[in-house]
Amino acid sequence: MSCVRDLLAESTLLGGDEARREAEVLLCAALNKPRSYLMAWPEAEVAETLVQRYRDWLLQRSQGVPVAYLLGARDFWTLSLQVNESTLIPRPDTELLIEQALALNLSDSATVLDLGTGSGAIALALASERPRWRIVAVERSTKALEVAIANAKQLGLERVRWLSGNWFSGLDERFALIVSNPPYIAEHDAHLDTGDLRFEPRAALVSGVDGLDDIRKIVSQAPQHLEPEGQLLLEHGFEQGSAVRALLTATGFLNVASYQDLAGHERVSGGSWPGMVR
Ligand SMILES: C[S@@+](CC[C@H](N)C(=O)[O-])C[C@H]1O[C@@H](n2cnc3c(N)ncnc32)[C@H](O)[C@@H]1O
């Protein structure tokens, strides 16, 4: 039999600064116990089936598979979301988009559109904070959409309307707010061959030569789907702020601004649409 302390010592298989922390996360998940259990009971013996599950995860993690895919879950905002290989793993960066959306002075019953919802992270975080907002979420990947719908059910946030589609196609309504964390990585960006990105769906990440193809489409089509004074908020790469502001301004958006994450990087930009022109 192996004990907790010996199993955690196997974290050396992972290497790197995060090895010990990740091994603790995996062992907690295998045992279905909190981290305090590992600290309190280092000599506790672990059943062989659980040891096998933990070692299997450790091996896959050593080969790069993201912890979120191994556990099938990732925390985002205040929610625990199911994820799998069909969905992007929601990032803390995207919480900046949620903060900015919630800071807008929208009515209690505002209509909101989340484009490229993936696991449903943005739509569900907003639904959890603003239960009366009428939220529509669009996703092109039917497998990702299944995960989003399962998350809504599990979290009891079933008021979100889920649509399978290509950005605005088939949508004929207008919204007070459109939010999106679209694909925005340039197709030859070397980061695509590193870390979790290697395992995530390319269609969730890559957007043309400069990473801006999808943002260009969304910015150009958004005016036809915004109410007067409607707001558009987009997440983007940390070096894309000025390009996204330029696109918004050239399209006719007003009050164009970018918002910084805690590291001081511009990660979200947006603006308001003056009226029902076009
Ligand atoms: C960067 S991921 C964001 C996922 C999720 N919103 C989040 O923040 O975790 C981009 C998402 O857009 C979806 N997507 C890509 N192209 C799309 C399109 N043309 N129409 C709708 N969704 C699209 C991808 O499948 C992916 O789920």
mmCIF file of C-alpha atoms and ligand atoms in Angstrom, residues 76 81 83 86-91 94-95 97 114-123 138-142 144-145 163-169 179-185 200-207 214 217-218 235, ligand 1:
data_model
loop_
_atom_site.group_PDB
_atom_site.id
_atom_site.type_symbol
_atom_site.label_atom_id
_atom_site.label_comp_id
_atom_site.label_asym_id
_atom_site.label_seq_id
_atom_site.Cartn_x
_atom_site.Cartn_y
_atom_site.Cartn_z
ATOM 1 C CA PHE A 76 -14.327 30.232 -13.356
ATOM 2 C CA LEU A 81 -17.569 24.297 -14.888
ATOM 3 C CA VAL A 83 -14.753 21.101 -19.514
ATOM 4 C CA SER A 86 -14.013 20.187 -27.140
ATOM 5 C CA THR A 87 -13.927 23.333 -25.020
ATOM 6 C CA LEU A 88 -11.385 25.987 -24.257
ATOM 7 C CA ILE A 89 -10.329 25.857 -20.603
ATOM 8 C CA PRO A 90 -11.788 29.063 -19.125
ATOM 9 C CA ARG A 91 -9.029 31.456 -18.005
ATOM 10 C CA THR A 94 -11.667 36.343 -18.964
ATOM 11 C CA GLU A 95 -12.926 37.427 -15.547
ATOM 12 C CA LEU A 97 -14.555 40.782 -19.287
ATOM 13 C CA ASP A 114 -22.227 35.822 -25.699
ATOM 14 C CA LEU A 115 -20.490 34.865 -28.957
ATOM 15 C CA GLY A 116 -18.333 31.707 -28.911
ATOM 16 C CA THR A 117 -19.525 30.520 -25.525
ATOM 17 C CA GLY A 118 -17.397 27.336 -25.309
ATOM 18 C CA SER A 119 -18.087 25.759 -21.907
ATOM 19 C CA GLY A 120 -20.604 28.560 -21.294
ATOM 20 C CA ALA A 121 -18.181 30.362 -18.967
ATOM 21 C CA ILE A 122 -19.112 33.969 -19.783
ATOM 22 C CA ALA A 123 -22.854 33.440 -20.298
ATOM 23 C CA VAL A 138 -23.839 31.141 -29.582
ATOM 24 C CA GLU A 139 -21.261 28.447 -30.330
ATOM 25 C CA ARG A 140 -20.157 26.830 -33.589
ATOM 26 C CA SER A 141 -18.875 23.590 -32.027
ATOM 27 C CA THR A 142 -21.834 21.354 -31.223
ATOM 28 C CA ALA A 144 -18.731 22.465 -26.877
ATOM 29 C CA LEU A 145 -22.369 23.564 -26.865
ATOM 30 C CA LEU A 163 -27.751 28.501 -30.140
ATOM 31 C CA SER A 164 -25.573 26.547 -32.511
ATOM 32 C CA GLY A 165 -24.224 28.911 -35.161
ATOM 33 C CA ASN A 166 -21.521 30.907 -36.891
ATOM 34 C CA TRP A 167 -21.221 34.241 -35.026
ATOM 35 C CA PHE A 168 -24.370 36.280 -35.865
ATOM 36 C CA SER A 169 -25.792 33.974 -38.544
ATOM 37 C CA VAL A 179 -19.623 40.048 -25.241
ATOM 38 C CA SER A 180 -17.109 37.679 -26.746
ATOM 39 C CA ASN A 181 -13.851 35.942 -26.008
ATOM 40 C CA PRO A 182 -13.244 34.893 -29.629
ATOM 41 C CA PRO A 183 -10.220 33.061 -31.037
ATOM 42 C CA TYR A 184 -7.436 35.676 -31.301
ATOM 43 C CA ILE A 185 -4.087 33.909 -31.660
ATOM 44 C CA GLU A 200 -7.120 22.841 -26.750
ATOM 45 C CA PRO A 201 -9.256 23.003 -29.927
ATOM 46 C CA ARG A 202 -7.477 25.041 -32.637
ATOM 47 C CA ALA A 203 -10.826 26.473 -33.682
ATOM 48 C CA ALA A 204 -11.130 28.013 -30.207
ATOM 49 C CA LEU A 205 -7.713 29.649 -30.423
ATOM 50 C CA VAL A 206 -6.544 30.584 -33.912
ATOM 51 C CA SER A 207 -7.881 33.409 -36.051
ATOM 52 C CA ASP A 214 -12.797 36.826 -35.977
ATOM 53 C CA LYS A 217 -15.997 39.897 -38.325
ATOM 54 C CA ILE A 218 -17.611 40.494 -34.935
ATOM 55 C CA GLU A 235 -11.373 39.957 -25.008
HETATM 56 C C1 LIG B 1 -11.428 31.515 -27.043
HETATM 57 S S1 LIG B 1 -12.769 30.371 -27.037
HETATM 58 C C2 LIG B 1 -13.764 31.080 -25.757
HETATM 59 C C3 LIG B 1 -14.662 30.100 -25.044
HETATM 60 C C4 LIG B 1 -15.408 30.701 -23.840
HETATM 61 N N1 LIG B 1 -16.198 31.859 -24.227
HETATM 62 C C5 LIG B 1 -14.433 31.094 -22.763
HETATM 63 O O1 LIG B 1 -14.184 32.285 -22.574
HETATM 64 O O2 LIG B 1 -13.909 30.206 -22.079
HETATM 65 C C6 LIG B 1 -13.605 30.808 -28.537
HETATM 66 C C7 LIG B 1 -14.880 30.033 -28.793
HETATM 67 O O3 LIG B 1 -15.458 30.524 -30.015
HETATM 68 C C8 LIG B 1 -15.948 29.414 -30.756
HETATM 69 N N2 LIG B 1 -16.007 29.826 -32.168
HETATM 70 C C9 LIG B 1 -14.984 29.923 -33.054
HETATM 71 N N3 LIG B 1 -15.428 30.362 -34.239
HETATM 72 C C10 LIG B 1 -16.772 30.552 -34.101
HETATM 73 C C11 LIG B 1 -17.779 31.008 -34.989
HETATM 74 N N4 LIG B 1 -17.513 31.329 -36.254
HETATM 75 N N5 LIG B 1 -19.050 31.082 -34.522
HETATM 76 C C12 LIG B 1 -19.340 30.745 -33.235
HETATM 77 N N6 LIG B 1 -18.406 30.307 -32.341
HETATM 78 C C13 LIG B 1 -17.138 30.214 -32.780
HETATM 79 C C14 LIG B 1 -14.947 28.318 -30.477
HETATM 80 O O4 LIG B 1 -15.491 27.050 -30.775
HETATM 81 C C15 LIG B 1 -14.667 28.541 -28.995
HETATM 82 O O5 LIG B 1 -15.568 27.833 -28.194
#
